PDB file of C-alpha atoms in Angstrom:
ATOM      1  CA  MET U 206      73.764  37.574 121.454  1.00  0.00           C
ATOM      2  CA  LYS U 207      74.935  36.486 124.722  1.00  0.00           C
ATOM      3  CA  PRO U 208      77.258  39.340 126.586  1.00  0.00           C
ATOM      4  CA  THR U 209      80.921  38.181 127.892  1.00  0.00           C
ATOM      5  CA  MET U 210      81.437  36.858 130.749  1.00  0.00           C
ATOM      6  CA  ARG U 211      84.348  39.188 133.063  1.00  0.00           C
ATOM      7  CA  GLU U 212      86.556  36.259 134.555  1.00  0.00           C
ATOM      8  CA  GLY U 213      85.464  34.640 137.380  1.00  0.00           C
ATOM      9  CA  HIS U 214      81.884  35.352 137.415  1.00  0.00           C
ATOM     10  CA  GLU U 215      78.899  33.019 136.179  1.00  0.00           C
ATOM     11  CA  GLY U 216      76.022  33.061 137.062  1.00  0.00           C
ATOM     12  CA  THR U 217      72.869  30.258 136.989  1.00  0.00           C
ATOM     13  CA  GLY U 218      68.706  30.615 137.234  1.00  0.00           C
ATOM     14  CA  PRO U 219      66.530  32.502 134.843  1.00  0.00           C
ATOM     15  CA  GLY U 220      66.711  34.865 132.722  1.00  0.00           C
ATOM     16  CA  VAL U 221      68.817  37.310 131.408  1.00  0.00           C
ATOM     17  CA  ILE U 222      72.684  37.386 133.287  1.00  0.00           C
ATOM     18  CA  THR U 223      74.805  40.449 133.270  1.00  0.00           C
ATOM     19  CA  PRO U 224      78.757  40.062 132.443  1.00  0.00           C
ATOM     20  CA  ASP U 225      79.580  39.496 136.660  1.00  0.00           C
ATOM     21  CA  GLY U 226      77.174  37.167 136.651  1.00  0.00           C
ATOM     22  CA  CYS U 227      74.723  39.118 138.127  1.00  0.00           C
ATOM     23  CA  ALA U 228      70.741  37.964 137.409  1.00  0.00           C
ATOM     24  CA  VAL U 229      68.557  40.503 136.297  1.00  0.00           C
ATOM     25  CA  GLU U 230      65.420  39.197 137.427  1.00  0.00           C
ATOM     26  CA  LEU U 231      67.010  38.275 140.814  1.00  0.00           C
ATOM     27  CA  TYR U 232      67.794  41.504 141.713  1.00  0.00           C
ATOM     28  CA  GLU U 233      64.694  42.752 140.329  1.00  0.00           C
ATOM     29  CA  ARG U 234      62.748  40.732 143.909  1.00  0.00           C
ATOM     30  CA  LEU U 235      65.632  42.066 146.183  1.00  0.00           C
ATOM     31  CA  PRO U 236      64.281  44.472 148.408  1.00  0.00           C
ATOM     32  CA  VAL U 237      65.817  47.669 149.475  1.00  0.00           C
ATOM     33  CA  GLY U 238      67.199  47.501 153.001  1.00  0.00           C
ATOM     34  CA  GLU U 239      68.477  50.884 155.064  1.00  0.00           C
ATOM     35  CA  GLU U 240      70.965  52.129 152.437  1.00  0.00           C
ATOM     36  CA  PRO U 241      68.855  55.139 150.838  1.00  0.00           C
ATOM     37  CA  ASP U 242      68.503  56.189 154.407  1.00  0.00           C
ATOM     38  CA  ILE U 243      71.872  55.708 155.317  1.00  0.00           C
ATOM     39  CA  ILE U 244      73.220  57.978 152.209  1.00  0.00           C
ATOM     40  CA  ALA U 245      70.302  60.711 152.234  1.00  0.00           C
ATOM     41  CA  ALA U 246      72.086  60.937 155.868  1.00  0.00           C
ATOM     42  CA  ALA U 247      75.056  61.689 154.778  1.00  0.00           C
ATOM     43  CA  VAL U 248      74.809  64.069 152.514  1.00  0.00           C
ATOM     44  CA  PRO U 249      72.880  67.450 150.931  1.00  0.00           C
ATOM     45  CA  ALA U 250      69.249  67.116 150.604  1.00  0.00           C
ATOM     46  CA  GLY U 251      68.266  67.350 146.616  1.00  0.00           C
ATOM     47  CA  ALA U 252      72.033  66.479 145.695  1.00  0.00           C
ATOM     48  CA  ARG U 253      73.035  65.427 142.815  1.00  0.00           C
ATOM     49  CA  ILE U 254      74.201  62.087 142.658  1.00  0.00           C
ATOM     50  CA  LEU U 255      76.102  59.852 139.902  1.00  0.00           C
ATOM     51  CA  GLU U 256      75.170  56.305 141.013  1.00  0.00           C
ATOM     52  CA  LEU U 257      78.147  53.821 140.029  1.00  0.00           C
ATOM     53  CA  GLY U 258      77.106  49.978 139.233  1.00  0.00           C
ATOM     54  CA  SER U 259      73.037  50.519 139.800  1.00  0.00           C
ATOM     55  CA  GLY U 260      72.049  47.737 138.456  1.00  0.00           C
ATOM     56  CA  VAL U 261      68.716  47.136 138.086  1.00  0.00           C
ATOM     57  CA  GLY U 262      67.492  50.202 140.506  1.00  0.00           C
ATOM     58  CA  ARG U 263      66.509  49.605 143.718  1.00  0.00           C
ATOM     59  CA  MET U 264      68.417  52.290 145.792  1.00  0.00           C
ATOM     60  CA  THR U 265      68.103  54.961 142.558  1.00  0.00           C
ATOM     61  CA  HIS U 266      64.452  54.828 142.856  1.00  0.00           C
ATOM     62  CA  ALA U 267      64.676  54.582 146.656  1.00  0.00           C
ATOM     63  CA  LEU U 268      66.995  57.750 146.529  1.00  0.00           C
ATOM     64  CA  VAL U 269      64.574  59.194 144.110  1.00  0.00           C
ATOM     65  CA  GLU U 270      61.895  59.312 145.828  1.00  0.00           C
ATOM     66  CA  ARG U 271      63.830  61.358 148.759  1.00  0.00           C
ATOM     67  CA  GLY U 272      64.362  64.234 146.439  1.00  0.00           C
ATOM     68  CA  PHE U 273      67.643  63.731 144.906  1.00  0.00           C
ATOM     69  CA  GLU U 274      69.051  63.606 141.204  1.00  0.00           C
ATOM     70  CA  VAL U 275      70.112  60.706 140.012  1.00  0.00           C
ATOM     71  CA  THR U 276      72.456  59.306 137.294  1.00  0.00           C
ATOM     72  CA  ALA U 277      72.394  55.559 137.220  1.00  0.00           C
ATOM     73  CA  VAL U 278      75.050  53.989 135.349  1.00  0.00           C
ATOM     74  CA  ASP U 279      75.618  50.196 134.722  1.00  0.00           C
ATOM     75  CA  GLU U 280      77.377  48.297 132.252  1.00  0.00           C
ATOM     76  CA  SER U 281      74.256  45.986 131.512  1.00  0.00           C
ATOM     77  CA  ALA U 282      71.548  47.733 129.388  1.00  0.00           C
ATOM     78  CA  GLU U 283      68.801  44.816 130.299  1.00  0.00           C
ATOM     79  CA  MET U 284      69.401  46.283 134.187  1.00  0.00           C
ATOM     80  CA  LEU U 285      68.946  49.341 133.124  1.00  0.00           C
ATOM     81  CA  ARG U 286      65.855  49.461 131.306  1.00  0.00           C
ATOM     82  CA  ARG U 287      64.167  48.726 135.047  1.00  0.00           C
ATOM     83  CA  VAL U 288      65.886  52.157 135.704  1.00  0.00           C
ATOM     84  CA  ARG U 289      63.260  54.480 136.981  1.00  0.00           C
ATOM     85  CA  GLY U 290      62.745  58.074 137.049  1.00  0.00           C
ATOM     86  CA  ALA U 291      66.787  58.880 137.094  1.00  0.00           C
ATOM     87  CA  GLY U 292      69.252  59.198 133.971  1.00  0.00           C
ATOM     88  CA  THR U 293      71.141  55.902 132.653  1.00  0.00           C
ATOM     89  CA  ILE U 294      74.724  55.024 131.320  1.00  0.00           C
ATOM     90  CA  CYS U 295      75.567  52.397 129.883  1.00  0.00           C
ATOM     91  CA  GLY U 296      78.887  51.112 130.199  1.00  0.00           C
ATOM     92  CA  PRO U 297      82.008  49.887 132.413  1.00  0.00           C
ATOM     93  CA  VAL U 298      82.251  51.788 135.520  1.00  0.00           C
ATOM     94  CA  GLU U 299      86.225  52.210 135.298  1.00  0.00           C
ATOM     95  CA  ARG U 300      85.983  54.064 131.980  1.00  0.00           C
ATOM     96  CA  LEU U 301      83.757  56.193 132.792  1.00  0.00           C
ATOM     97  CA  ASP U 302      84.243  59.860 131.648  1.00  0.00           C
ATOM     98  CA  LEU U 303      81.044  61.942 131.377  1.00  0.00           C
ATOM     99  CA  GLY U 304      82.421  65.190 131.373  1.00  0.00           C
ATOM    100  CA  GLU U 305      80.702  66.523 134.694  1.00  0.00           C
ATOM    101  CA  THR U 306      80.526  66.476 137.845  1.00  0.00           C
ATOM    102  CA  PHE U 307      78.364  66.040 140.940  1.00  0.00           C
ATOM    103  CA  ASP U 308      77.766  66.601 144.809  1.00  0.00           C
ATOM    104  CA  VAL U 309      77.857  62.794 145.183  1.00  0.00           C
ATOM    105  CA  VAL U 310      79.731  59.872 143.635  1.00  0.00           C
ATOM    106  CA  LEU U 311      77.824  56.266 145.102  1.00  0.00           C
ATOM    107  CA  LEU U 312      79.675  52.790 144.754  1.00  0.00           C
ATOM    108  CA  ALA U 313      77.760  50.822 146.314  1.00  0.00           C
ATOM    109  CA  SER U 314      77.880  46.865 146.165  1.00  0.00           C
ATOM    110  CA  PHE U 315      81.314  46.022 147.702  1.00  0.00           C
ATOM    111  CA  LEU U 316      82.019  46.885 143.967  1.00  0.00           C
ATOM    112  CA  VAL U 317      85.287  47.972 146.242  1.00  0.00           C
ATOM    113  CA  HIS U 318      86.399  44.614 146.570  1.00  0.00           C
ATOM    114  CA  THR U 319      86.430  43.548 142.411  1.00  0.00           C
ATOM    115  CA  GLY U 320      89.086  40.819 142.576  1.00  0.00           C
ATOM    116  CA  ASP U 321      90.757  42.951 139.630  1.00  0.00           C
ATOM    117  CA  THR U 322      92.917  45.755 141.030  1.00  0.00           C
ATOM    118  CA  GLU U 323      93.051  48.074 137.776  1.00  0.00           C
ATOM    119  CA  VAL U 324      89.719  47.859 137.599  1.00  0.00           C
ATOM    120  CA  ARG U 325      89.420  48.869 141.187  1.00  0.00           C
ATOM    121  CA  ARG U 326      92.018  52.123 140.607  1.00  0.00           C
ATOM    122  CA  GLY U 327      89.748  53.066 137.836  1.00  0.00           C
ATOM    123  CA  MET U 328      86.614  53.093 139.867  1.00  0.00           C
ATOM    124  CA  LEU U 329      87.920  54.832 141.942  1.00  0.00           C
ATOM    125  CA  ARG U 330      89.571  57.270 139.541  1.00  0.00           C
ATOM    126  CA  THR U 331      86.053  57.850 138.233  1.00  0.00           C
ATOM    127  CA  CYS U 332      84.005  58.720 141.575  1.00  0.00           C
ATOM    128  CA  VAL U 333      87.777  61.592 141.737  1.00  0.00           C
ATOM    129  CA  ARG U 334      86.714  62.735 138.209  1.00  0.00           C
ATOM    130  CA  HIS U 335      83.132  62.723 138.219  1.00  0.00           C
ATOM    131  CA  LEU U 336      83.417  65.049 141.834  1.00  0.00           C
ATOM    132  CA  ALA U 337      82.144  68.471 142.285  1.00  0.00           C
ATOM    133  CA  GLU U 338      84.070  71.067 143.988  1.00  0.00           C
ATOM    134  CA  GLY U 339      83.498  70.430 147.665  1.00  0.00           C
ATOM    135  CA  GLY U 340      82.119  66.765 147.327  1.00  0.00           C
ATOM    136  CA  CYS U 341      82.105  63.025 148.633  1.00  0.00           C
ATOM    137  CA  VAL U 342      82.219  59.886 148.028  1.00  0.00           C
ATOM    138  CA  LEU U 343      80.237  56.931 149.556  1.00  0.00           C
ATOM    139  CA  ILE U 344      81.326  53.577 149.533  1.00  0.00           C
ATOM    140  CA  GLN U 345      80.695  50.200 150.803  1.00  0.00           C
ATOM    141  CA  ARG U 346      82.393  48.043 151.927  1.00  0.00           C
ATOM    142  CA  GLU U 347      81.993  44.189 152.776  1.00  0.00           C
ATOM    143  CA  GLY U 348      81.873  42.707 156.674  1.00  0.00           C
ATOM    144  CA  GLU U 349      84.595  42.034 158.508  1.00  0.00           C
ATOM    145  CA  ASP U 350      83.792  38.849 158.719  1.00  0.00           C
ATOM    146  CA  TYR U 351      82.230  38.478 154.892  1.00  0.00           C
ATOM    147  CA  HIS U 352      85.553  35.765 153.304  1.00  0.00           C
ATOM    148  CA  THR U 353      85.701  33.737 156.980  1.00  0.00           C
ATOM    149  CA  ASP U 354      82.275  33.532 158.010  1.00  0.00           C
ATOM    150  CA  VAL U 355      81.792  30.573 155.567  1.00  0.00           C
ATOM    151  CA  PRO U 356      79.515  28.600 154.684  1.00  0.00           C
ATOM    152  CA  ARG U 357      76.500  31.409 156.247  1.00  0.00           C
ATOM    153  CA  GLU U 358      72.973  31.913 154.907  1.00  0.00           C
ATOM    154  CA  ARG U 359      70.314  34.189 155.919  1.00  0.00           C
ATOM    155  CA  THR U 360      66.616  34.376 155.336  1.00  0.00           C
ATOM    156  CA  ASP U 361      65.127  37.258 154.165  1.00  0.00           C
ATOM    157  CA  PRO U 362      61.940  38.635 155.990  1.00  0.00           C
ATOM    158  CA  ALA U 363      60.577  38.364 151.954  1.00  0.00           C
ATOM    159  CA  GLY U 364      60.897  35.242 151.796  1.00  0.00           C
ATOM    160  CA  PHE U 365      64.363  33.991 150.498  1.00  0.00           C
ATOM    161  CA  THR U 366      67.293  32.402 151.708  1.00  0.00           C
ATOM    162  CA  VAL U 367      70.595  34.154 150.102  1.00  0.00           C
ATOM    163  CA  ARG U 368      73.680  31.620 151.546  1.00  0.00           C
ATOM    164  CA  ILE U 369      77.363  32.555 150.833  1.00  0.00           C
ATOM    165  CA  VAL U 370      78.032  29.163 150.025  1.00  0.00           C
ATOM    166  CA  SER U 371      81.993  28.281 149.857  1.00  0.00           C
ATOM    167  CA  VAL U 372      85.412  30.930 149.326  1.00  0.00           C
ATOM    168  CA  GLU U 373      88.119  29.741 147.775  1.00  0.00           C
ATOM    169  CA  PRO U 374      91.393  31.178 147.419  1.00  0.00           C
ATOM    170  CA  LEU U 375      92.909  32.320 144.003  1.00  0.00           C
ATOM    171  CA  GLY U 376      96.119  33.698 145.197  1.00  0.00           C
ATOM    172  CA  ASP U 377      97.056  37.412 145.423  1.00  0.00           C
ATOM    173  CA  GLY U 378      94.732  37.793 147.424  1.00  0.00           C
ATOM    174  CA  VAL U 379      91.424  37.506 146.092  1.00  0.00           C
ATOM    175  CA  ASP U 380      88.932  34.961 146.479  1.00  0.00           C
ATOM    176  CA  SER U 381      86.090  32.988 144.014  1.00  0.00           C
ATOM    177  CA  VAL U 382      82.884  33.360 146.224  1.00  0.00           C
ATOM    178  CA  CYS U 383      80.198  31.610 145.321  1.00  0.00           C
ATOM    179  CA  ALA U 384      76.484  32.394 146.594  1.00  0.00           C
ATOM    180  CA  GLU U 385      72.687  31.760 146.403  1.00  0.00           C
ATOM    181  CA  TYR U 386      69.763  33.206 146.001  1.00  0.00           C
ATOM    182  CA  VAL U 387      66.428  30.501 147.338  1.00  0.00           C
ATOM    183  CA  PHE U 388      62.776  31.772 146.422  1.00  0.00           C
ATOM    184  CA  PRO U 389      59.500  29.801 146.745  1.00  0.00           C
ATOM    185  CA  ASP U 390      59.654  29.751 142.538  1.00  0.00           C
ATOM    186  CA  ALA U 391      63.519  30.023 141.570  1.00  0.00           C
ATOM    187  CA  THR U 392      66.899  29.543 142.435  1.00  0.00           C
ATOM    188  CA  TRP U 393      70.319  31.734 141.627  1.00  0.00           C
ATOM    189  CA  THR U 394      73.564  31.711 141.975  1.00  0.00           C
ATOM    190  CA  GLN U 395      76.648  33.831 141.168  1.00  0.00           C
ATOM    191  CA  ARG U 396      79.998  32.912 140.963  1.00  0.00           C
ATOM    192  CA  PHE U 397      82.281  35.923 141.273  1.00  0.00           C
ATOM    193  CA  ARG U 398      86.345  37.128 142.442  1.00  0.00           C
ATOM    194  CA  ALA U 399      86.607  39.445 145.379  1.00  0.00           C
ATOM    195  CA  ARG U 400      89.483  40.701 147.163  1.00  0.00           C
ATOM    196  CA  PRO U 401      88.995  40.910 150.681  1.00  0.00           C
ATOM    197  CA  LEU U 402      90.678  44.365 152.551  1.00  0.00           C
ATOM    198  CA  THR U 403      91.380  45.288 155.751  1.00  0.00           C
ATOM    199  CA  ARG U 404      90.448  48.866 157.136  1.00  0.00           C
ATOM    200  CA  GLU U 405      94.152  49.286 156.494  1.00  0.00           C
ATOM    201  CA  GLN U 406      94.211  48.378 152.730  1.00  0.00           C
ATOM    202  CA  PHE U 407      90.898  49.989 152.226  1.00  0.00           C
ATOM    203  CA  GLU U 408      92.314  53.204 153.086  1.00  0.00           C
ATOM    204  CA  ALA U 409      95.765  52.559 151.549  1.00  0.00           C
ATOM    205  CA  ALA U 410      94.040  51.848 148.382  1.00  0.00           C
ATOM    206  CA  LEU U 411      91.745  55.351 148.388  1.00  0.00           C
ATOM    207  CA  ALA U 412      94.894  57.213 149.258  1.00  0.00           C
ATOM    208  CA  GLU U 413      96.922  55.821 145.829  1.00  0.00           C
ATOM    209  CA  GLU U 414      93.676  57.762 144.452  1.00  0.00           C
ATOM    210  CA  GLY U 415      93.762  60.597 146.160  1.00  0.00           C
ATOM    211  CA  LEU U 416      91.030  60.050 148.614  1.00  0.00           C
ATOM    212  CA  ARG U 417      90.723  59.691 152.931  1.00  0.00           C
ATOM    213  CA  VAL U 418      88.006  58.386 155.021  1.00  0.00           C
ATOM    214  CA  ASP U 419      85.985  61.643 156.492  1.00  0.00           C
ATOM    215  CA  ARG U 420      84.590  58.754 158.411  1.00  0.00           C
ATOM    216  CA  TYR U 421      82.975  54.943 158.973  1.00  0.00           C
ATOM    217  CA  LEU U 422      79.010  56.108 158.481  1.00  0.00           C
ATOM    218  CA  THR U 423      78.061  52.937 160.173  1.00  0.00           C
ATOM    219  CA  GLU U 424      79.105  51.303 163.210  1.00  0.00           C
ATOM    220  CA  ASP U 425      80.670  48.272 161.302  1.00  0.00           C
ATOM    221  CA  ARG U 426      82.435  50.332 159.203  1.00  0.00           C
ATOM    222  CA  MET U 427      81.015  48.720 156.157  1.00  0.00           C
ATOM    223  CA  TRP U 428      79.844  52.641 154.633  1.00  0.00           C
ATOM    224  CA  VAL U 429      82.139  55.490 154.313  1.00  0.00           C
ATOM    225  CA  ARG U 430      82.424  59.270 153.478  1.00  0.00           C
ATOM    226  CA  ALA U 431      85.192  59.532 151.532  1.00  0.00           C
ATOM    227  CA  VAL U 432      86.464  63.524 150.158  1.00  0.00           C
ATOM    228  CA  PRO U 433      89.855  63.757 147.946  1.00  0.00           C
ATOM    229  CA  VAL U 434      92.880  64.726 149.874  1.00  0.00           C
ATOM    230  CA  SER U 435      93.959  68.297 148.211  1.00  0.00           C
ATOM    231  CA  ARG U 436      90.214  69.211 149.258  1.00  0.00           C
ATOM    232  CA  GLY U 437      90.388  68.615 152.488  1.00  0.00           C
TER     233      GLY U 437
END
């Protein structure tokens, strides 16, 4: 049965397409970058990590190799079938309630920029709900020119090209983004809705759910360590 697509999301190309337009085979091919090193430097060694929106486990596997205990969450069972060495939970991130807490909750892949404000609030509440005393939330933001430096492309050393083909305003601060991934033997496209957030808007969104920025982990401020306001 073909999965029900999230509104405004679609994808094309070989293999299974998930409800948010991601292609499973594509994400199996994409290499992991410096993200696991950024995460490892910001949290205690051996921490228990709840990874929200894990996909096929690109970061999951790298974190497990570094000695972290990871529980991977994704709404796509097809994605989770590729995850190794970690516990897996299939379901929407914004409604997750496992009844347990973790040292670190990870919200990567620009999920905080979802076009649906209520979904974003639900995701951040999931982060807070699953955070142990003294724990932290690590969030990946979009680059500050993500929605304006368009069209653009990047050729990866692995031999494929990523293009942001277009960004079209839909109203209410939401854009429709079209991305293209070109490999020598296959091409995938993904269209999704995203809401650009200035630093001030991002921090206000965190505060709305009881979180504050502890520190920005990278010079471009794309990686953030956040903590609950009440726990200082």
